[in-house]
PDB file of C-alpha atoms in Angstrom:
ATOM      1  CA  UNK M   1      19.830 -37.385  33.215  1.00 73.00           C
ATOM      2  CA  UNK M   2      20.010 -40.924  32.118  1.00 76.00           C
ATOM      3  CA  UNK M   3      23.138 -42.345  30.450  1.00 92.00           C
ATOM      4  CA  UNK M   4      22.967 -41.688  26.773  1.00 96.00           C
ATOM      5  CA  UNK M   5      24.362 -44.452  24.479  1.00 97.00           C
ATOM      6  CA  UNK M   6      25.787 -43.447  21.417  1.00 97.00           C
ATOM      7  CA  UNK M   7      24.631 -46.065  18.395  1.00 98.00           C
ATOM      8  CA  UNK M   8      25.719 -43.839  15.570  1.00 97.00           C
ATOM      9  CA  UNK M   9      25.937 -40.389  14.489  1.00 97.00           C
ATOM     10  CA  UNK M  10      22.444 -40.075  13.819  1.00 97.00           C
ATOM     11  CA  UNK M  11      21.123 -41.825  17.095  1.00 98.00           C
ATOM     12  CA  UNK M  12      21.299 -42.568  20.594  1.00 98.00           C
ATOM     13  CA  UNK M  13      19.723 -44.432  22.808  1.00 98.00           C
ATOM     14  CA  UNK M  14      18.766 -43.907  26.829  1.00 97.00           C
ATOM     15  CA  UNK M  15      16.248 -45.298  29.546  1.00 95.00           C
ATOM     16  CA  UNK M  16      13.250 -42.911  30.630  1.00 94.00           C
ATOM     17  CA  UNK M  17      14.438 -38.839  30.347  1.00 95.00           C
ATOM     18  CA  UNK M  18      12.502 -36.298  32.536  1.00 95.00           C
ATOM     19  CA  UNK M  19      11.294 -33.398  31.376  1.00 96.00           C
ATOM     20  CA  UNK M  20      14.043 -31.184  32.545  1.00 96.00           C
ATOM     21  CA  UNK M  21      16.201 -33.318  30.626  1.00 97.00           C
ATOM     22  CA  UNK M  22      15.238 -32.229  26.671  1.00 98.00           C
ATOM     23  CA  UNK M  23      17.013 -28.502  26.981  1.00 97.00           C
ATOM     24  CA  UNK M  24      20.338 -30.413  28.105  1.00 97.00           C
ATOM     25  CA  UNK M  25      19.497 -33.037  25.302  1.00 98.00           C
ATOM     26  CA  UNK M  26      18.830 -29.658  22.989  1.00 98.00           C
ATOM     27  CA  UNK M  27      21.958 -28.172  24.405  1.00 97.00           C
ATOM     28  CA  UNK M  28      23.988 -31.516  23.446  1.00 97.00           C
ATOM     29  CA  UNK M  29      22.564 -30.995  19.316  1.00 98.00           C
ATOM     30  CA  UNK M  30      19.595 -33.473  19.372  1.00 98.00           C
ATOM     31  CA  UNK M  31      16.911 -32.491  17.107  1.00 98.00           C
ATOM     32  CA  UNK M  32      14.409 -34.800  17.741  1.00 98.00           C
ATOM     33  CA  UNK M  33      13.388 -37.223  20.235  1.00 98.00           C
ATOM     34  CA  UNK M  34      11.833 -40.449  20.201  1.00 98.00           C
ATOM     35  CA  UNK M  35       9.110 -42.152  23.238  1.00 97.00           C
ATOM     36  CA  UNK M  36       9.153 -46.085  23.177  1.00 97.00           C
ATOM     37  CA  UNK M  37       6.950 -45.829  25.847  1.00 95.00           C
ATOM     38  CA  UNK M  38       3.644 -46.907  26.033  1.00 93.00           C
ATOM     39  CA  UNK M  39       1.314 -43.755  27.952  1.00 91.00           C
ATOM     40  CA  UNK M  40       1.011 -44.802  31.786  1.00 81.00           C
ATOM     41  CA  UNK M  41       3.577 -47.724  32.031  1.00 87.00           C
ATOM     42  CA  UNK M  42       4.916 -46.574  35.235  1.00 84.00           C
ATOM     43  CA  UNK M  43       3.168 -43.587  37.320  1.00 83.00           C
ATOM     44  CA  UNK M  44       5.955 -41.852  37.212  1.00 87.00           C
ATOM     45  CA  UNK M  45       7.453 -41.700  33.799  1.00 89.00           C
ATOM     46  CA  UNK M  46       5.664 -38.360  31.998  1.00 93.00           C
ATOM     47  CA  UNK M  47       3.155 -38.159  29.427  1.00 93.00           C
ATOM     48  CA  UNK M  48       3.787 -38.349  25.926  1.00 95.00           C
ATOM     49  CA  UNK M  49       2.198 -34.711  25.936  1.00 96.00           C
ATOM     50  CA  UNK M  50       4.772 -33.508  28.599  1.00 96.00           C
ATOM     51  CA  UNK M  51       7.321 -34.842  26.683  1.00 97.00           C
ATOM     52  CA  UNK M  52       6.054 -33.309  23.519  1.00 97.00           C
ATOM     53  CA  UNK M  53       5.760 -29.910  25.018  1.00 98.00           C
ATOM     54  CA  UNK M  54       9.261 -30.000  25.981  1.00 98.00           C
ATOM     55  CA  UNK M  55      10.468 -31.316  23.076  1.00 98.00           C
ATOM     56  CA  UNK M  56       8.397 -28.273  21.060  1.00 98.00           C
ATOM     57  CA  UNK M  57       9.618 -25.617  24.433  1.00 98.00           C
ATOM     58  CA  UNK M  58      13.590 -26.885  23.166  1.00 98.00           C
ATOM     59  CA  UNK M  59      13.051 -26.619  19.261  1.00 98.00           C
ATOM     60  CA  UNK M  60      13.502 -30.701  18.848  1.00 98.00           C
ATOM     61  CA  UNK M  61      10.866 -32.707  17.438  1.00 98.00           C
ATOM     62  CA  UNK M  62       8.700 -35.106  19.010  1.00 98.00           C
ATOM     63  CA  UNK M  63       7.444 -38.479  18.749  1.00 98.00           C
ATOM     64  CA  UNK M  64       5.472 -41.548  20.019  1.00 98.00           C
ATOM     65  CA  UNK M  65       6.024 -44.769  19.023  1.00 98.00           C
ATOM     66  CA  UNK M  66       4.593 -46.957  21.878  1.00 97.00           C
ATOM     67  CA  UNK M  67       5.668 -50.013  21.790  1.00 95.00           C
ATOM     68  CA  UNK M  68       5.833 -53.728  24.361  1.00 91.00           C
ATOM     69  CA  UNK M  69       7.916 -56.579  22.987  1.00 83.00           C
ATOM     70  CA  UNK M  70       5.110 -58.649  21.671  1.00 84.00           C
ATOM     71  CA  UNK M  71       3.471 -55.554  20.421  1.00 88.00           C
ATOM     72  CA  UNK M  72       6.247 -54.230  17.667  1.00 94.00           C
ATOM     73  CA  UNK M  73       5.468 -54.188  14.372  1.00 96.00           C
ATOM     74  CA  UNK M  74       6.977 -53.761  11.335  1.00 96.00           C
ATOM     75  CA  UNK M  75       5.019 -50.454  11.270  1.00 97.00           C
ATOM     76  CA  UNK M  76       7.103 -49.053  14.301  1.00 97.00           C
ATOM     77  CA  UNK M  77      10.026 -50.085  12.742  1.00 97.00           C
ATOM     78  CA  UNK M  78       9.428 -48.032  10.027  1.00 98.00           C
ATOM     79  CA  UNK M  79       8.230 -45.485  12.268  1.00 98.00           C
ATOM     80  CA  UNK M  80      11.144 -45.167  13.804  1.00 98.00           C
ATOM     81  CA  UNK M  81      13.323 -45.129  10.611  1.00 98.00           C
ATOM     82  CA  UNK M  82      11.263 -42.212   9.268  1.00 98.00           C
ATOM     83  CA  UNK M  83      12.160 -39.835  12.293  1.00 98.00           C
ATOM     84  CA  UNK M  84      15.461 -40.796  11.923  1.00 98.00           C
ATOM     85  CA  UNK M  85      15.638 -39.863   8.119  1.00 98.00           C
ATOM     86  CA  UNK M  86      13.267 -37.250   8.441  1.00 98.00           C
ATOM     87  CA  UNK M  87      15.688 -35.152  10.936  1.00 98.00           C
ATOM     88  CA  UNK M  88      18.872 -32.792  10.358  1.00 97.00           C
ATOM     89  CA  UNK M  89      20.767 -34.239  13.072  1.00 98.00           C
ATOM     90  CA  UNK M  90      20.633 -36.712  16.323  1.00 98.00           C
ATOM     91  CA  UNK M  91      17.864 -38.113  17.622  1.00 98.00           C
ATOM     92  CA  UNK M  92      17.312 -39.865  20.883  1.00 98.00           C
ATOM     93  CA  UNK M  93      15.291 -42.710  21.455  1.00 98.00           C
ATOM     94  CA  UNK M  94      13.979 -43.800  25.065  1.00 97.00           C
ATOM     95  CA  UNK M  95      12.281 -46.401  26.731  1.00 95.00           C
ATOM     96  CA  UNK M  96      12.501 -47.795  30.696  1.00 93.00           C
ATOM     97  CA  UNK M  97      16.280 -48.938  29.497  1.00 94.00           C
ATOM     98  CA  UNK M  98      16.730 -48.589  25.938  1.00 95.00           C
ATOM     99  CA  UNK M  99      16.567 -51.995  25.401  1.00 96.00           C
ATOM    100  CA  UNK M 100      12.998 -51.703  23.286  1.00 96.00           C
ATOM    101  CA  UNK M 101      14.205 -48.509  21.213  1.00 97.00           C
ATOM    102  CA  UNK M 102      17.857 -50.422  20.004  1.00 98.00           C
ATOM    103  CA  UNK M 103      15.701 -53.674  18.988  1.00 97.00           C
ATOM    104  CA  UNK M 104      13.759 -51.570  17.045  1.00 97.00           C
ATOM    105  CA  UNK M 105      16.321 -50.297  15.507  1.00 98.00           C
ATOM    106  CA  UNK M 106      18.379 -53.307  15.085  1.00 98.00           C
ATOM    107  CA  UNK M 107      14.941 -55.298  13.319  1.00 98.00           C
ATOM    108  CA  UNK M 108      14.978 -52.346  10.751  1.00 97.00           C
ATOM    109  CA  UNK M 109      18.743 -52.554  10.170  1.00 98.00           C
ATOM    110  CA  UNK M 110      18.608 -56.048   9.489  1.00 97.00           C
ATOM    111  CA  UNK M 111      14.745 -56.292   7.502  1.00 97.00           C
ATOM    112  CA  UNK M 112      17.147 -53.615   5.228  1.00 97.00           C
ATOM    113  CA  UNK M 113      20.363 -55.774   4.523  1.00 96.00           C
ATOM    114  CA  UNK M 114      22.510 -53.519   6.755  1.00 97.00           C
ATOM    115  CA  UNK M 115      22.497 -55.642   9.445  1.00 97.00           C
ATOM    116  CA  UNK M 116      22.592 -59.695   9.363  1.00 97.00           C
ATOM    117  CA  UNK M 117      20.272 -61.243  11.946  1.00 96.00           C
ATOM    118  CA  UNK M 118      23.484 -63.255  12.927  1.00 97.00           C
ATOM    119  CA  UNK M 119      24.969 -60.147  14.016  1.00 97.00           C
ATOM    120  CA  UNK M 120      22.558 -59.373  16.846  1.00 98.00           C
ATOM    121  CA  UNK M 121      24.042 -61.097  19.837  1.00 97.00           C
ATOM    122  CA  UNK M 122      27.329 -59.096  19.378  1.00 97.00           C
ATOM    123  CA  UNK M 123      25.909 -55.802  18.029  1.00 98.00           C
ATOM    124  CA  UNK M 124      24.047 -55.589  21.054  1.00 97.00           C
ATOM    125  CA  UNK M 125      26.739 -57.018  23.748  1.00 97.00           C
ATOM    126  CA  UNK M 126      28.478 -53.782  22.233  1.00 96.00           C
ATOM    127  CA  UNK M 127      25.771 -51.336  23.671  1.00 96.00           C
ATOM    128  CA  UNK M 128      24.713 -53.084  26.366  1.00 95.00           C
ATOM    129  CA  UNK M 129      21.422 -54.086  25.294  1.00 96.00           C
ATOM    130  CA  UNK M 130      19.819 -57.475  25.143  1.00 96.00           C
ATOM    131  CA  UNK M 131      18.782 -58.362  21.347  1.00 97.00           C
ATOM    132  CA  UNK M 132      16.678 -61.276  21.926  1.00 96.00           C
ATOM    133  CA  UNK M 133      13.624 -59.271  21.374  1.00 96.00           C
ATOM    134  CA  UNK M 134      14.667 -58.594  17.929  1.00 97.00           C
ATOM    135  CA  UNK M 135      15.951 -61.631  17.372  1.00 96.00           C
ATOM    136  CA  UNK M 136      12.640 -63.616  18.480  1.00 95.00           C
ATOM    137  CA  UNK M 137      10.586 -60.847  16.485  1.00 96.00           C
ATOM    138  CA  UNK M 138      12.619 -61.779  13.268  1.00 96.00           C
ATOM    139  CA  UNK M 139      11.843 -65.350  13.539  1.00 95.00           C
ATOM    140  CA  UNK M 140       8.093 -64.995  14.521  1.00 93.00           C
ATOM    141  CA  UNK M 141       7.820 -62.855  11.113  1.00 90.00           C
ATOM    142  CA  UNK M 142      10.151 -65.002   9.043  1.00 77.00           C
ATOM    143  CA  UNK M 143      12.929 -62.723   8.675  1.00 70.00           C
TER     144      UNK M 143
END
């Protein structure tokens, strides 16, 4: 399985998970898990339905919010927010790296006052993650 980085207690954040992967991710107390994906971006990442099956097969939830960099909207954000308040426990959110599933976190935490958009550049050095995508998003929706 892909390296799982730990954000909070309520989520986490890894690169593409295979399908074997959601009973160890069930097994580890995640309820519900989170596709950044968009369907078909690489031939060899699995479909949302796959993943959705599994997810249902391990008793976690399920769901897609496809998203590129230019494509997120404030929509997703919220999206994303709603699984995570919506769910009794962790939740992991995926992408290729991670990168697009902690910038869409981070543009929620910060359109909410719990994050300041100055704050970006060193809350993501902390995970890992590049935050110029949220950072750019911010300022092309005058946040």
């Amino acid at each position: 399985m892909t390296d799982l980085i730990k954000i909070n207690d309520k989520l986490s954040i890894a690169g593409q998970i295979e399908i074997e992967d959601f009973a160890t991710l069930a097994g580890l107390g995640y309820k519900a898990v989170i596709n950044n994906r968009p369907e078909g971006e690489e031939a060899s990442q699995p479909a949302s339905a796959e993943e959705a099956e599994a997810a249902t097969n391990a008793g976690m939830a399920y769901a897609h919010i496809p998203v590129t960099g230019p494509s997120i909207s404030e929509l997703d954000v919220r999206g994303l927010q709603a699984v995570l308040a919506n769910t009794d426990g962790p939740v992991l959110a995926h992408c290729r790296s991670g990168t697009r599933s902690l910038n869409l976190f981070a543009i929620g935490e910060v359109l909410d006052g719990r994050m300041n958009r100055e704050d970006l550049p060193a809350f993501g050095a902390e995970h890992g993650i590049d935050m110029r995508m949220a950072d750019g998003w911010l300022a092309r929706n005058g946040r």
